[in-house]
Amino acid sequence: MGGGHARECRVLRLDKLKALLAGREYSTAAELAAELGISRRTLHRDLVLLRETGIPVEGDRGTWGGLRLEAGWSLGRVHLNEAEALGLLLGLTIAEKVGSPLLLDDLDSVTRRLAAAFAPAQARRIRALRSRILTGQAASARVLAGYTAPPSAVPGQPLDAFARCRTVLVRYEDRHGTVTGREIEPQFLYCSLPVWYVLAWDLLRGGIRAFRVDRVRVLRGAATEFRLRPAAAFRAAGEEAARTL
């Protein structure tokens, strides 16, 4: 209990330190330590913690010189639940992987700072998710001829199953219009702009299958956890799907 109370006090103190730095153009270490009621040694440790989480604290020469936040940096807060935050980080990861001259140069830095705001277990899951988003060439003319954007209610459910490594029950319409029910492990996501595929292990077929998101009709989580499989064969399935599905 003592350790938990100490951690809570440290978190509150770090929040107050960030607020003090954000509210001033310049502060001395002595002023900050006095206002927080801590020693300079403790303040130094707190500043190290802030920098490790991506807060750009600048200091003048000398161990206890003037301190300030990097010019142009903001401490704006956005409160998200876990699903919203994971969706945001996935979106940033997708943008980073697809690439564009219009994207921010520091997109990777933004993603890392967001991930650093999570608890360690969540941050590890986010790093793992980033490696499971695969991208390839733009969709072929053959694919685009039969493509329609999926309804907005569909993608969130496979995304949740994908993020949590849970199987999902789907009703899927193939390119011939045949609808079948499947239970799948959504192992990877594959983007062939503008078309998205879920690259999955199909438990009914006992093999790798690519499911085009706009052809998924009904989804229901099966809540059975699965282990990740090697990526190479799934990437090959995504590349084939991007040409033909």
PDB file of C-alpha atoms in Angstrom:
ATOM      1  CA  MET A   1       0.000   0.000   0.000  1.00  0.00           C
ATOM      2  CA  GLY A   2       2.915   2.321   0.842  1.00  0.00           C
ATOM      3  CA  GLY A   3       4.400   1.820  -2.632  1.00  0.00           C
ATOM      4  CA  GLY A   4       1.076   2.528  -4.318  1.00  0.00           C
ATOM      5  CA  HIS A   5       0.615   5.725  -2.311  1.00  0.00           C
ATOM      6  CA  ALA A   6       4.140   6.859  -3.223  1.00  0.00           C
ATOM      7  CA  ARG A   7       3.483   6.252  -6.931  1.00  0.00           C
ATOM      8  CA  GLU A   8       0.222   8.186  -6.754  1.00  0.00           C
ATOM      9  CA  CYS A   9       1.972  11.108  -5.065  1.00  0.00           C
ATOM     10  CA  ARG A  10       4.690  11.068  -7.728  1.00  0.00           C
ATOM     11  CA  VAL A  11       2.121  11.116 -10.542  1.00  0.00           C
ATOM     12  CA  LEU A  12       0.319  14.082  -8.959  1.00  0.00           C
ATOM     13  CA  ARG A  13       3.633  15.870  -8.447  1.00  0.00           C
ATOM     14  CA  LEU A  14       4.660  15.301 -12.072  1.00  0.00           C
ATOM     15  CA  ASP A  15       1.322  16.700 -13.252  1.00  0.00           C
ATOM     16  CA  LYS A  16       1.850  19.795 -11.102  1.00  0.00           C
ATOM     17  CA  LEU A  17       5.409  20.172 -12.402  1.00  0.00           C
ATOM     18  CA  LYS A  18       4.171  20.022 -15.989  1.00  0.00           C
ATOM     19  CA  ALA A  19       1.543  22.648 -15.200  1.00  0.00           C
ATOM     20  CA  LEU A  20       4.131  24.959 -13.629  1.00  0.00           C
ATOM     21  CA  LEU A  21       6.429  24.649 -16.640  1.00  0.00           C
ATOM     22  CA  ALA A  22       3.550  25.166 -19.061  1.00  0.00           C
ATOM     23  CA  GLY A  23       2.370  28.313 -17.305  1.00  0.00           C
ATOM     24  CA  ARG A  24       5.676  30.180 -17.442  1.00  0.00           C
ATOM     25  CA  GLU A  25       8.227  31.148 -20.008  1.00  0.00           C
ATOM     26  CA  TYR A  26      11.072  30.486 -17.584  1.00  0.00           C
ATOM     27  CA  SER A  27      11.558  28.932 -14.117  1.00  0.00           C
ATOM     28  CA  THR A  28      14.590  28.229 -11.997  1.00  0.00           C
ATOM     29  CA  ALA A  29      15.083  24.850 -10.426  1.00  0.00           C
ATOM     30  CA  ALA A  30      15.159  26.449  -6.998  1.00  0.00           C
ATOM     31  CA  GLU A  31      11.740  28.037  -7.583  1.00  0.00           C
ATOM     32  CA  LEU A  32      10.207  24.785  -8.815  1.00  0.00           C
ATOM     33  CA  ALA A  33      11.639  22.717  -5.979  1.00  0.00           C
ATOM     34  CA  ALA A  34      10.356  25.202  -3.403  1.00  0.00           C
ATOM     35  CA  GLU A  35       6.853  25.351  -4.880  1.00  0.00           C
ATOM     36  CA  LEU A  36       6.605  21.570  -5.042  1.00  0.00           C
ATOM     37  CA  GLY A  37       8.078  21.149  -1.560  1.00  0.00           C
ATOM     38  CA  ILE A  38      10.801  18.763  -2.723  1.00  0.00           C
ATOM     39  CA  SER A  39      14.582  18.697  -2.807  1.00  0.00           C
ATOM     40  CA  ARG A  40      16.555  19.644  -5.883  1.00  0.00           C
ATOM     41  CA  ARG A  41      17.684  16.023  -6.177  1.00  0.00           C
ATOM     42  CA  THR A  42      14.039  14.893  -6.337  1.00  0.00           C
ATOM     43  CA  LEU A  43      13.274  17.627  -8.852  1.00  0.00           C
ATOM     44  CA  HIS A  44      16.129  16.410 -11.039  1.00  0.00           C
ATOM     45  CA  ARG A  45      14.705  12.874 -10.970  1.00  0.00           C
ATOM     46  CA  ASP A  46      11.245  14.202 -11.851  1.00  0.00           C
ATOM     47  CA  LEU A  47      12.642  16.144 -14.810  1.00  0.00           C
ATOM     48  CA  VAL A  48      14.322  12.988 -16.079  1.00  0.00           C
ATOM     49  CA  LEU A  49      10.981  11.163 -15.854  1.00  0.00           C
ATOM     50  CA  LEU A  50       9.220  13.925 -17.787  1.00  0.00           C
ATOM     51  CA  ARG A  51      11.821  13.831 -20.560  1.00  0.00           C
ATOM     52  CA  GLU A  52      11.552  10.029 -20.774  1.00  0.00           C
ATOM     53  CA  THR A  53       7.812  10.353 -21.465  1.00  0.00           C
ATOM     54  CA  GLY A  54       8.410  12.848 -24.269  1.00  0.00           C
ATOM     55  CA  ILE A  55       7.953  16.175 -22.416  1.00  0.00           C
ATOM     56  CA  PRO A  56      10.589  18.480 -23.979  1.00  0.00           C
ATOM     57  CA  VAL A  57      12.048  20.295 -20.967  1.00  0.00           C
ATOM     58  CA  GLU A  58      14.931  22.581 -21.920  1.00  0.00           C
ATOM     59  CA  GLY A  59      17.554  23.904 -19.511  1.00  0.00           C
ATOM     60  CA  ASP A  60      20.262  26.558 -19.579  1.00  0.00           C
ATOM     61  CA  ARG A  61      23.856  25.780 -18.770  1.00  0.00           C
ATOM     62  CA  GLY A  62      24.577  24.665 -15.257  1.00  0.00           C
ATOM     63  CA  THR A  63      23.050  21.867 -13.239  1.00  0.00           C
ATOM     64  CA  TRP A  64      20.353  24.135 -11.804  1.00  0.00           C
ATOM     65  CA  GLY A  65      19.941  26.673 -14.575  1.00  0.00           C
ATOM     66  CA  GLY A  66      16.684  28.034 -15.936  1.00  0.00           C
ATOM     67  CA  LEU A  67      14.071  25.553 -17.138  1.00  0.00           C
ATOM     68  CA  ARG A  68      11.291  25.851 -19.708  1.00  0.00           C
ATOM     69  CA  LEU A  69       9.301  23.828 -22.180  1.00  0.00           C
ATOM     70  CA  GLU A  70      10.438  23.702 -25.792  1.00  0.00           C
ATOM     71  CA  ALA A  71       8.984  26.610 -27.770  1.00  0.00           C
ATOM     72  CA  GLY A  72       5.744  25.720 -29.538  1.00  0.00           C
ATOM     73  CA  TRP A  73       5.106  22.616 -27.450  1.00  0.00           C
ATOM     74  CA  SER A  74       1.665  22.194 -25.880  1.00  0.00           C
ATOM     75  CA  LEU A  75       0.381  20.251 -22.899  1.00  0.00           C
ATOM     76  CA  GLY A  76      -3.122  20.019 -24.300  1.00  0.00           C
ATOM     77  CA  ARG A  77      -5.127  17.110 -22.872  1.00  0.00           C
ATOM     78  CA  VAL A  78      -7.491  14.806 -24.729  1.00  0.00           C
ATOM     79  CA  HIS A  79      -9.360  12.237 -22.657  1.00  0.00           C
ATOM     80  CA  LEU A  80      -9.904   8.975 -24.540  1.00  0.00           C
ATOM     81  CA  ASN A  81     -11.069   5.565 -23.442  1.00  0.00           C
ATOM     82  CA  GLU A  82      -8.850   2.589 -24.282  1.00  0.00           C
ATOM     83  CA  ALA A  83     -10.688   1.658 -27.478  1.00  0.00           C
ATOM     84  CA  GLU A  84     -10.560   5.264 -28.749  1.00  0.00           C
ATOM     85  CA  ALA A  85      -6.891   5.610 -27.895  1.00  0.00           C
ATOM     86  CA  LEU A  86      -5.999   2.323 -29.603  1.00  0.00           C
ATOM     87  CA  GLY A  87      -7.950   3.425 -32.664  1.00  0.00           C
ATOM     88  CA  LEU A  88      -6.077   6.748 -32.742  1.00  0.00           C
ATOM     89  CA  LEU A  89      -2.699   5.063 -32.452  1.00  0.00           C
ATOM     90  CA  LEU A  90      -3.617   2.559 -35.141  1.00  0.00           C
ATOM     91  CA  GLY A  91      -4.625   5.431 -37.396  1.00  0.00           C
ATOM     92  CA  LEU A  92      -1.282   7.147 -36.843  1.00  0.00           C
ATOM     93  CA  THR A  93       0.551   3.899 -37.477  1.00  0.00           C
ATOM     94  CA  ILE A  94      -1.347   3.350 -40.717  1.00  0.00           C
ATOM     95  CA  ALA A  95      -0.576   6.895 -41.866  1.00  0.00           C
ATOM     96  CA  GLU A  96       3.083   6.380 -41.036  1.00  0.00           C
ATOM     97  CA  LYS A  97       3.289   3.096 -42.949  1.00  0.00           C
ATOM     98  CA  VAL A  98       1.392   4.315 -46.012  1.00  0.00           C
ATOM     99  CA  GLY A  99       3.504   7.468 -46.230  1.00  0.00           C
ATOM    100  CA  SER A 100       2.722  10.807 -47.831  1.00  0.00           C
ATOM    101  CA  PRO A 101       4.544  14.106 -48.403  1.00  0.00           C
ATOM    102  CA  LEU A 102       1.597  15.762 -46.638  1.00  0.00           C
ATOM    103  CA  LEU A 103       2.171  13.897 -43.352  1.00  0.00           C
ATOM    104  CA  LEU A 104       3.964  15.436 -40.407  1.00  0.00           C
ATOM    105  CA  ASP A 105       7.705  14.852 -40.376  1.00  0.00           C
ATOM    106  CA  ASP A 106       7.544  13.863 -36.716  1.00  0.00           C
ATOM    107  CA  LEU A 107       4.650  11.404 -37.011  1.00  0.00           C
ATOM    108  CA  ASP A 108       6.676   8.629 -35.405  1.00  0.00           C
ATOM    109  CA  SER A 109       7.524  10.930 -32.490  1.00  0.00           C
ATOM    110  CA  VAL A 110       3.825  11.764 -32.007  1.00  0.00           C
ATOM    111  CA  THR A 111       2.969   8.051 -31.978  1.00  0.00           C
ATOM    112  CA  ARG A 112       5.694   7.273 -29.444  1.00  0.00           C
ATOM    113  CA  ARG A 113       4.548  10.073 -27.148  1.00  0.00           C
ATOM    114  CA  LEU A 114       0.975   8.853 -27.245  1.00  0.00           C
ATOM    115  CA  ALA A 115       2.061   5.281 -26.532  1.00  0.00           C
ATOM    116  CA  ALA A 116       4.150   6.522 -23.592  1.00  0.00           C
ATOM    117  CA  ALA A 117       0.978   7.842 -21.937  1.00  0.00           C
ATOM    118  CA  PHE A 118      -0.354   4.303 -21.480  1.00  0.00           C
ATOM    119  CA  ALA A 119       0.314   1.800 -18.749  1.00  0.00           C
ATOM    120  CA  PRO A 120       3.248  -0.526 -19.598  1.00  0.00           C
ATOM    121  CA  ALA A 121       1.011  -3.485 -20.537  1.00  0.00           C
ATOM    122  CA  GLN A 122      -1.043  -1.318 -22.904  1.00  0.00           C
ATOM    123  CA  ALA A 123       2.084   0.229 -24.421  1.00  0.00           C
ATOM    124  CA  ARG A 124       3.462  -3.248 -25.178  1.00  0.00           C
ATOM    125  CA  ARG A 125       0.231  -4.194 -26.921  1.00  0.00           C
ATOM    126  CA  ILE A 126       0.344  -1.013 -28.994  1.00  0.00           C
ATOM    127  CA  ARG A 127       3.888  -1.761 -30.141  1.00  0.00           C
ATOM    128  CA  ALA A 128       2.808  -5.263 -31.122  1.00  0.00           C
ATOM    129  CA  LEU A 129      -0.185  -3.907 -33.051  1.00  0.00           C
ATOM    130  CA  ARG A 130       2.014  -1.629 -35.121  1.00  0.00           C
ATOM    131  CA  SER A 131       3.944  -4.634 -36.447  1.00  0.00           C
ATOM    132  CA  ARG A 132       0.700  -6.355 -37.520  1.00  0.00           C
ATOM    133  CA  ILE A 133      -0.398  -3.638 -39.956  1.00  0.00           C
ATOM    134  CA  LEU A 134       0.886  -4.509 -43.421  1.00  0.00           C
ATOM    135  CA  THR A 135       0.769  -2.277 -46.494  1.00  0.00           C
ATOM    136  CA  GLY A 136       1.220  -2.978 -50.179  1.00  0.00           C
ATOM    137  CA  GLN A 137       0.647  -1.449 -53.576  1.00  0.00           C
ATOM    138  CA  ALA A 138      -2.568   0.350 -54.463  1.00  0.00           C
ATOM    139  CA  ALA A 139      -5.542  -1.830 -55.383  1.00  0.00           C
ATOM    140  CA  SER A 140      -5.708  -3.054 -58.967  1.00  0.00           C
ATOM    141  CA  ALA A 141      -8.312  -1.814 -61.461  1.00  0.00           C
ATOM    142  CA  ARG A 142      -9.959  -5.227 -61.278  1.00  0.00           C
ATOM    143  CA  VAL A 143     -10.436  -4.917 -57.528  1.00  0.00           C
ATOM    144  CA  LEU A 144     -11.585  -1.291 -57.672  1.00  0.00           C
ATOM    145  CA  ALA A 145     -14.268  -2.140 -60.238  1.00  0.00           C
ATOM    146  CA  GLY A 146     -16.187  -4.119 -57.612  1.00  0.00           C
ATOM    147  CA  TYR A 147     -15.286  -2.148 -54.534  1.00  0.00           C
ATOM    148  CA  THR A 148     -17.666  -0.201 -52.321  1.00  0.00           C
ATOM    149  CA  ALA A 149     -16.738   1.496 -49.077  1.00  0.00           C
ATOM    150  CA  PRO A 150     -17.803  -0.619 -46.065  1.00  0.00           C
ATOM    151  CA  PRO A 151     -20.563   0.570 -43.741  1.00  0.00           C
ATOM    152  CA  SER A 152     -19.097   2.512 -40.852  1.00  0.00           C
ATOM    153  CA  ALA A 153     -20.453   0.053 -38.273  1.00  0.00           C
ATOM    154  CA  VAL A 154     -18.458  -2.909 -39.613  1.00  0.00           C
ATOM    155  CA  PRO A 155     -14.746  -2.122 -39.267  1.00  0.00           C
ATOM    156  CA  GLY A 156     -14.751  -1.433 -35.517  1.00  0.00           C
ATOM    157  CA  GLN A 157     -15.652  -4.991 -34.569  1.00  0.00           C
ATOM    158  CA  PRO A 158     -12.865  -6.829 -36.429  1.00  0.00           C
ATOM    159  CA  LEU A 159     -10.498  -4.103 -35.252  1.00  0.00           C
ATOM    160  CA  ASP A 160     -11.378  -4.858 -31.636  1.00  0.00           C
ATOM    161  CA  ALA A 161     -10.928  -8.605 -32.198  1.00  0.00           C
ATOM    162  CA  PHE A 162      -7.670  -7.897 -34.036  1.00  0.00           C
ATOM    163  CA  ALA A 163      -6.357  -5.695 -31.228  1.00  0.00           C
ATOM    164  CA  ARG A 164      -7.221  -8.209 -28.506  1.00  0.00           C
ATOM    165  CA  CYS A 165      -6.165 -11.362 -30.388  1.00  0.00           C
ATOM    166  CA  ARG A 166      -9.661 -12.858 -30.184  1.00  0.00           C
ATOM    167  CA  THR A 167     -11.440 -14.967 -32.747  1.00  0.00           C
ATOM    168  CA  VAL A 168     -14.478 -13.509 -34.446  1.00  0.00           C
ATOM    169  CA  LEU A 169     -17.502 -15.054 -36.159  1.00  0.00           C
ATOM    170  CA  VAL A 170     -18.207 -13.583 -39.587  1.00  0.00           C
ATOM    171  CA  ARG A 171     -20.651 -13.936 -42.441  1.00  0.00           C
ATOM    172  CA  TYR A 172     -18.646 -13.239 -45.548  1.00  0.00           C
ATOM    173  CA  GLU A 173     -19.728 -12.687 -49.135  1.00  0.00           C
ATOM    174  CA  ASP A 174     -17.092 -13.773 -51.651  1.00  0.00           C
ATOM    175  CA  ARG A 175     -16.593 -12.328 -55.142  1.00  0.00           C
ATOM    176  CA  HIS A 176     -19.177 -14.751 -56.565  1.00  0.00           C
ATOM    177  CA  GLY A 177     -21.846 -13.557 -54.136  1.00  0.00           C
ATOM    178  CA  THR A 178     -21.771 -16.718 -51.995  1.00  0.00           C
ATOM    179  CA  VAL A 179     -22.232 -16.053 -48.281  1.00  0.00           C
ATOM    180  CA  THR A 180     -20.624 -18.368 -45.733  1.00  0.00           C
ATOM    181  CA  GLY A 181     -20.174 -18.325 -41.967  1.00  0.00           C
ATOM    182  CA  ARG A 182     -16.626 -18.496 -40.613  1.00  0.00           C
ATOM    183  CA  GLU A 183     -14.767 -18.319 -37.342  1.00  0.00           C
ATOM    184  CA  ILE A 184     -11.468 -16.579 -37.947  1.00  0.00           C
ATOM    185  CA  GLU A 185      -8.334 -15.409 -36.177  1.00  0.00           C
ATOM    186  CA  PRO A 186      -7.720 -11.837 -37.423  1.00  0.00           C
ATOM    187  CA  GLN A 187      -3.935 -12.069 -37.457  1.00  0.00           C
ATOM    188  CA  PHE A 188      -2.989  -9.071 -39.623  1.00  0.00           C
ATOM    189  CA  LEU A 189      -4.515  -6.066 -41.379  1.00  0.00           C
ATOM    190  CA  TYR A 190      -3.447  -5.393 -44.959  1.00  0.00           C
ATOM    191  CA  CYS A 191      -3.944  -2.091 -46.754  1.00  0.00           C
ATOM    192  CA  SER A 192      -4.041  -1.910 -50.546  1.00  0.00           C
ATOM    193  CA  LEU A 193      -5.354   1.625 -50.861  1.00  0.00           C
ATOM    194  CA  PRO A 194      -8.247   2.215 -50.634  1.00  0.00           C
ATOM    195  CA  VAL A 195      -9.131  -1.422 -49.886  1.00  0.00           C
ATOM    196  CA  TRP A 196      -8.593  -3.076 -46.512  1.00  0.00           C
ATOM    197  CA  TYR A 197      -8.284  -6.788 -45.851  1.00  0.00           C
ATOM    198  CA  VAL A 198      -8.310  -8.855 -42.697  1.00  0.00           C
ATOM    199  CA  LEU A 199      -5.644 -11.528 -43.110  1.00  0.00           C
ATOM    200  CA  ALA A 200      -6.833 -14.382 -40.958  1.00  0.00           C
ATOM    201  CA  TRP A 201      -6.434 -18.001 -40.050  1.00  0.00           C
ATOM    202  CA  ASP A 202      -9.756 -19.543 -41.075  1.00  0.00           C
ATOM    203  CA  LEU A 203     -10.715 -22.183 -38.507  1.00  0.00           C
ATOM    204  CA  LEU A 204     -13.331 -23.683 -40.846  1.00  0.00           C
ATOM    205  CA  ARG A 205     -10.903 -24.066 -43.760  1.00  0.00           C
ATOM    206  CA  GLY A 206      -7.827 -24.728 -41.646  1.00  0.00           C
ATOM    207  CA  GLY A 207      -5.706 -22.198 -43.537  1.00  0.00           C
ATOM    208  CA  ILE A 208      -4.892 -18.582 -44.332  1.00  0.00           C
ATOM    209  CA  ARG A 209      -7.602 -16.504 -45.950  1.00  0.00           C
ATOM    210  CA  ALA A 210      -7.950 -12.816 -46.905  1.00  0.00           C
ATOM    211  CA  PHE A 211     -11.305 -11.182 -46.126  1.00  0.00           C
ATOM    212  CA  ARG A 212     -12.098  -7.896 -47.820  1.00  0.00           C
ATOM    213  CA  VAL A 213     -13.599  -5.639 -45.177  1.00  0.00           C
ATOM    214  CA  ASP A 214     -16.375  -4.284 -47.415  1.00  0.00           C
ATOM    215  CA  ARG A 215     -17.675  -7.847 -47.926  1.00  0.00           C
ATOM    216  CA  VAL A 216     -18.002  -8.698 -44.257  1.00  0.00           C
ATOM    217  CA  ARG A 217     -21.732  -8.688 -43.474  1.00  0.00           C
ATOM    218  CA  VAL A 218     -22.177  -9.756 -39.850  1.00  0.00           C
ATOM    219  CA  LEU A 219     -19.669  -9.892 -37.019  1.00  0.00           C
ATOM    220  CA  ARG A 220     -19.787 -11.289 -33.522  1.00  0.00           C
ATOM    221  CA  GLY A 221     -16.847 -11.778 -31.199  1.00  0.00           C
ATOM    222  CA  ALA A 222     -16.224 -15.390 -30.206  1.00  0.00           C
ATOM    223  CA  ALA A 223     -13.951 -14.327 -27.329  1.00  0.00           C
ATOM    224  CA  THR A 224     -11.500 -17.200 -27.914  1.00  0.00           C
ATOM    225  CA  GLU A 225      -7.917 -16.015 -27.599  1.00  0.00           C
ATOM    226  CA  PHE A 226      -5.400 -16.955 -30.283  1.00  0.00           C
ATOM    227  CA  ARG A 227      -1.627 -16.783 -30.705  1.00  0.00           C
ATOM    228  CA  LEU A 228       0.049 -14.836 -33.447  1.00  0.00           C
ATOM    229  CA  ARG A 229       1.400 -16.769 -36.438  1.00  0.00           C
ATOM    230  CA  PRO A 230       4.442 -15.874 -38.618  1.00  0.00           C
ATOM    231  CA  ALA A 231       3.802 -12.880 -40.870  1.00  0.00           C
ATOM    232  CA  ALA A 232       5.418 -13.979 -44.157  1.00  0.00           C
ATOM    233  CA  ALA A 233       2.641 -16.257 -45.424  1.00  0.00           C
ATOM    234  CA  PHE A 234      -0.031 -13.730 -44.452  1.00  0.00           C
ATOM    235  CA  ARG A 235       1.740 -10.953 -46.352  1.00  0.00           C
ATOM    236  CA  ALA A 236       1.820 -13.171 -49.440  1.00  0.00           C
ATOM    237  CA  ALA A 237      -1.930 -13.751 -49.050  1.00  0.00           C
ATOM    238  CA  GLY A 238      -2.485  -9.994 -48.820  1.00  0.00           C
ATOM    239  CA  GLU A 239      -0.488  -9.335 -51.985  1.00  0.00           C
ATOM    240  CA  GLU A 240      -2.462 -11.978 -53.862  1.00  0.00           C
ATOM    241  CA  ALA A 241      -5.762 -10.579 -52.571  1.00  0.00           C
ATOM    242  CA  ALA A 242      -4.827  -7.070 -53.669  1.00  0.00           C
ATOM    243  CA  ARG A 243      -4.537  -8.328 -57.243  1.00  0.00           C
ATOM    244  CA  THR A 244      -7.635 -10.502 -57.404  1.00  0.00           C
ATOM    245  CA  LEU A 245     -10.166  -9.948 -54.580  1.00  0.00           C
TER     246      LEU A 245
END
